[in-house]
CSV table of C-alpha atoms in Angstrom, one decimal:
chain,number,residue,atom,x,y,z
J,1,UNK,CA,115.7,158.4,107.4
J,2,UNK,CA,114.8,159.7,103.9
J,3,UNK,CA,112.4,162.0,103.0
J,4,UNK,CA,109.2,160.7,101.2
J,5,UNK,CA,107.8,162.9,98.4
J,6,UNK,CA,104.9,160.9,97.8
J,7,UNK,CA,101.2,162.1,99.0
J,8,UNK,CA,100.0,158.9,100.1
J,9,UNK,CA,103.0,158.2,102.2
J,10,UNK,CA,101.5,158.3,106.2
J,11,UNK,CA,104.5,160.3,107.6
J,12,UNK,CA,104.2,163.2,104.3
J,13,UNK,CA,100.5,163.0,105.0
J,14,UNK,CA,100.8,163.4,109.2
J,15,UNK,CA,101.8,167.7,108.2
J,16,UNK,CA,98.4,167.9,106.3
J,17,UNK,CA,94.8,168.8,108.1
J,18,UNK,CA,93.2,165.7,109.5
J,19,UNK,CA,90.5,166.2,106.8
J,20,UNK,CA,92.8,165.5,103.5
J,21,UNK,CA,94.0,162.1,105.5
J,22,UNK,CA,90.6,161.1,105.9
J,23,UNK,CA,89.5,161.1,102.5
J,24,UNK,CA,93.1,159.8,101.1
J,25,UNK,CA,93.4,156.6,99.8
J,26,UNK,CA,96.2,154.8,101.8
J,27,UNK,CA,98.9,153.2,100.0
J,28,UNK,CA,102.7,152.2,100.5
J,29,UNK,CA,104.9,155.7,99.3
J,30,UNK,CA,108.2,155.2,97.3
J,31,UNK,CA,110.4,154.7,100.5
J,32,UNK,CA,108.2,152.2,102.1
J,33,UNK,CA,108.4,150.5,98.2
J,34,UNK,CA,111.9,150.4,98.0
J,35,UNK,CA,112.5,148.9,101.7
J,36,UNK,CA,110.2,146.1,100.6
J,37,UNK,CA,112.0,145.5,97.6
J,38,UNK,CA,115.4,145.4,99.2
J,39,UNK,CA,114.1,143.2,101.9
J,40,UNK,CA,113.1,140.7,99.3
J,41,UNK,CA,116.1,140.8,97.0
J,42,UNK,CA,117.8,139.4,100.4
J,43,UNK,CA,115.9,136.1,101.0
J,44,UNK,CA,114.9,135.1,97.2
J,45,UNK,CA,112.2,132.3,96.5
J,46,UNK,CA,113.6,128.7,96.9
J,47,UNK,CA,113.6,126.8,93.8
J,48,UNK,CA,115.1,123.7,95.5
J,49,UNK,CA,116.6,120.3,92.8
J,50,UNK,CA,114.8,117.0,93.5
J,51,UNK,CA,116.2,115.5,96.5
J,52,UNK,CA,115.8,111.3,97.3
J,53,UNK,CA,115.5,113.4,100.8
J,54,UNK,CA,111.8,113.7,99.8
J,55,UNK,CA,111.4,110.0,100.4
J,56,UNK,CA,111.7,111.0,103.8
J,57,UNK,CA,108.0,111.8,103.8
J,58,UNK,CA,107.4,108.2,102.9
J,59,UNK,CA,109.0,106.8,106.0
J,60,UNK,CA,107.1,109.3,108.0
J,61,UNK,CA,103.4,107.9,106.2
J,62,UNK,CA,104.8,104.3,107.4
J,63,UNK,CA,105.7,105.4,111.1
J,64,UNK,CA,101.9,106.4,111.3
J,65,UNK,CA,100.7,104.0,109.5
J,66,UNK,CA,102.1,101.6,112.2
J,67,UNK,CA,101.1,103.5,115.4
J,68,UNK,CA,97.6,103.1,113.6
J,69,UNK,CA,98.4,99.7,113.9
J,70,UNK,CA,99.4,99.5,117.5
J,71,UNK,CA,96.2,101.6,118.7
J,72,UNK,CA,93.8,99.0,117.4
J,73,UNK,CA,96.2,96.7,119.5
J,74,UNK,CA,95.3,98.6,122.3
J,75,UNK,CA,92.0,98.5,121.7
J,76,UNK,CA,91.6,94.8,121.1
J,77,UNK,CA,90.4,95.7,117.9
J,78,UNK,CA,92.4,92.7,116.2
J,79,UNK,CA,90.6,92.9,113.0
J,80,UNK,CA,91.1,96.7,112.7
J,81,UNK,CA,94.8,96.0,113.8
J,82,UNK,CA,95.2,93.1,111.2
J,83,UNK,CA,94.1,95.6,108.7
J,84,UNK,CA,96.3,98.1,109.6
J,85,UNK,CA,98.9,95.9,109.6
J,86,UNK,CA,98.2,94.6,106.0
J,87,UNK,CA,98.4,98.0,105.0
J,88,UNK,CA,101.9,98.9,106.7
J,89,UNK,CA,103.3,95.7,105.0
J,90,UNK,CA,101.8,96.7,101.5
J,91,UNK,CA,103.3,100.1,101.4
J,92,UNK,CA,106.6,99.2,103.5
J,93,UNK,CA,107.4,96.6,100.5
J,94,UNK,CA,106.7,98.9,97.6
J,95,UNK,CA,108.9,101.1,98.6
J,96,UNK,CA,111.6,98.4,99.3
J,97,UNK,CA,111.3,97.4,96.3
J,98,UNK,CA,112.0,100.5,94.9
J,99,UNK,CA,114.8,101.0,96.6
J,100,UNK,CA,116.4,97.5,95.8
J,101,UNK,CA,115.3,97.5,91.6
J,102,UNK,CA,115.6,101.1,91.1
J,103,UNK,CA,118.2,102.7,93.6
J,104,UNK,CA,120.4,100.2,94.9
J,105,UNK,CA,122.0,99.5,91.6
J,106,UNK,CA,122.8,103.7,91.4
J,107,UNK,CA,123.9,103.6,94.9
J,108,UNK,CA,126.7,100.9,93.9
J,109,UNK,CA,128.2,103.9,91.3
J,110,UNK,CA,129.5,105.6,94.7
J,111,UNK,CA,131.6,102.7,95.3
J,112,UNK,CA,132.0,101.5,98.9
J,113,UNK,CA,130.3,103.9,101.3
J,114,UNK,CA,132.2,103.6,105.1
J,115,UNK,CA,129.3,102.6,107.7
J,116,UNK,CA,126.8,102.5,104.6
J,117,UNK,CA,127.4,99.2,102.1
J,118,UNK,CA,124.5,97.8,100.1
J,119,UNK,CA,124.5,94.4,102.0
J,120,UNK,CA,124.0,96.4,105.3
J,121,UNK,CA,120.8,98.3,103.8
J,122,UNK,CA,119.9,94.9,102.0
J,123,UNK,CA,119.9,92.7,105.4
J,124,UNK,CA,117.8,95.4,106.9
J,125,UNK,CA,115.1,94.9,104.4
J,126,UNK,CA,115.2,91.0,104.9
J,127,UNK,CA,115.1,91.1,108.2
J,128,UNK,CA,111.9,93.9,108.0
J,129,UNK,CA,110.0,91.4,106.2
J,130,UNK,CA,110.8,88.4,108.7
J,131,UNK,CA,109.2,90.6,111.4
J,132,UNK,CA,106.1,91.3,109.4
J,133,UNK,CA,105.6,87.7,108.8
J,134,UNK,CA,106.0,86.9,112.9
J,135,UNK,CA,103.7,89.7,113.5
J,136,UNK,CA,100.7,88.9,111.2
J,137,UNK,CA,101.6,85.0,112.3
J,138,UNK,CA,100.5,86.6,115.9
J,139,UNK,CA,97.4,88.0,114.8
J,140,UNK,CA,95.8,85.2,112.9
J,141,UNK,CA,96.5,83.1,115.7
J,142,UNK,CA,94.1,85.5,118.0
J,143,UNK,CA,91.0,84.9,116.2
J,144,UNK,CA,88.8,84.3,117.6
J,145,UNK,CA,90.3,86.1,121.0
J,146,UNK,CA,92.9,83.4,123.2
J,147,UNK,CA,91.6,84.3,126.9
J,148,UNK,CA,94.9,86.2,127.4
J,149,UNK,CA,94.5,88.4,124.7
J,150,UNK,CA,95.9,91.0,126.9
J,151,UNK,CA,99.0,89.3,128.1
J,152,UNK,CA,99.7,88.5,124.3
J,153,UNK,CA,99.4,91.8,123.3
J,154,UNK,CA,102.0,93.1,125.9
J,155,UNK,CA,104.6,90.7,124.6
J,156,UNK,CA,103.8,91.6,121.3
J,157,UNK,CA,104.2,94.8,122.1
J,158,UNK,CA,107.6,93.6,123.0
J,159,UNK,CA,108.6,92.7,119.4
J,160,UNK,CA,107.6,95.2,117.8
J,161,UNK,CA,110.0,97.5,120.4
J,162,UNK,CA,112.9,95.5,118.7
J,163,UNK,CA,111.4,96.2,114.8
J,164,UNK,CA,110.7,99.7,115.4
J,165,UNK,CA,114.2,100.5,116.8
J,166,UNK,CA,115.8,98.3,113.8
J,167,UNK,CA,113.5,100.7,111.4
J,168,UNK,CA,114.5,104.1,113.5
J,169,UNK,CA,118.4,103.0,112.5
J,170,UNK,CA,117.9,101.7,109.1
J,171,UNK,CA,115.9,105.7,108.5
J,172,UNK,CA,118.1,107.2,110.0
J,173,UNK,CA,121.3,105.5,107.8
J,174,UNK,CA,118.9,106.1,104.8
J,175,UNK,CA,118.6,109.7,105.7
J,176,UNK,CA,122.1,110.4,106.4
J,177,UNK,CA,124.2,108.1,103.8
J,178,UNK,CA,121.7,106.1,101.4
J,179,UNK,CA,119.8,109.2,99.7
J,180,UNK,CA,122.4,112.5,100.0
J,181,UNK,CA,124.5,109.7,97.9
J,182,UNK,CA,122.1,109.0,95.6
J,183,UNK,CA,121.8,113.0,95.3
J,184,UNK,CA,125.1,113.2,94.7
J,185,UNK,CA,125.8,110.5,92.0
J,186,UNK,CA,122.5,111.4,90.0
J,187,UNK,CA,121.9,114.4,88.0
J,188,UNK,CA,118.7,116.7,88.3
J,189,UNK,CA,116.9,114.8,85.7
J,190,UNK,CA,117.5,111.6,86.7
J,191,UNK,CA,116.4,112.7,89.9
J,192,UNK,CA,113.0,113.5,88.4
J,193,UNK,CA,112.6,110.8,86.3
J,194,UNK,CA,113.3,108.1,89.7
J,195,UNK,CA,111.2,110.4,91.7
J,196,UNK,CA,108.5,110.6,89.1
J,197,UNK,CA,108.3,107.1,88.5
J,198,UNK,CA,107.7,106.7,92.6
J,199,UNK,CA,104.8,108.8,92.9
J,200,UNK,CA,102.8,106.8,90.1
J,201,UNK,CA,103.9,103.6,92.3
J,202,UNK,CA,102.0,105.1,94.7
J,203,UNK,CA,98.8,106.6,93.1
């Protein structure tokens, strides 16, 4: 190990009296500098591009946005789960939309994508908003309360099973084939500018 000249360094200062290390100021010495700065020349700060990726965090907003949703179910609450629901369906098409003005026409500059065209990510959507449209059919038709309100719920419940696992997929083929293609035919600034112009949708 190398030998540290400095006087503040704790292993130069363990061969003076007790006395001088009381009244030193601690401080790192030279060596215990120079092991800091190596340490950090080998993981550098991340200065990551845009990435579509980030829309990721969208889908996640939505998921909760919906289990909100199905807790007022659980509660009977069918005005708070109306509500809820409104909300899912208001942020859920925005960002369709984006997708299918803004994106889907970039996407097509790939070409054909195996096990991701635009007509598969397209019929998702469609079929996304016919579920909506069942669901908030459901709720208006429970107010005031049918006396099995609790037996409807459980079959509603049902449903939404089916939606949620057709969202899960359509995520997950956004995750893995829609967005890292976007990435990929899109520069950094283009990236920004798309990215930019979805976070003003939004405020």
């Amino acid at each position: 190990m190398p030998r540290c000249c400095s006087p503040n360094c704790v292993r130069s200062s363990m061969r003076r009296r007790p006395v001088d290390r009381l009244h030193r100021r601690p401080g790192p010495c030279e060596w215990e500098k120079n092991v800091m700065k190596n340490a950090s020349s080998h993981h550098p700060v991340s200065t990551a591009a845009p990435s579509f990726l980030s829309l990721l965090d969208v889908h996640a907003r939505l998921n909760e946005i919906f289990l909100l949703h199905q807790e007022a179910l659980l509660m009977q609450d069918i005005h708070l789960a109306r509500e809820r629901l409104l909300q899912f369906e208001r942020e859920l098409l925005a960002h369709m939309m984006f997708e299918e003005e803004r994106l889907f026409p970039i996407y097509e500059r790939a070409g054909r994508i195996p096990g991701g065209p635009l007509e598969l990510f397209a019929g998702e959507h469609r079929k996304m908003r016919l579920f909506l449209d069942r669901f908030k059919q459901r709720l208006d038709g429970w107010i005031p309360p049918p006396p099995d309100l609790k037996r409807q719920i459980i079959a509603l419940f049902d449903e939404q099973a089916m939606f949620k696992h057709l969202v899960e997929h359509h995520d997950l083929r956004e995750q893995n084939i829609l967005y890292p293609t976007l990435d990929r035919v899109t520069d950094e600034r283009e990236r920004q500018q798309l990215l930019h112009l979805k976070g003003r949708s939004r405020s």
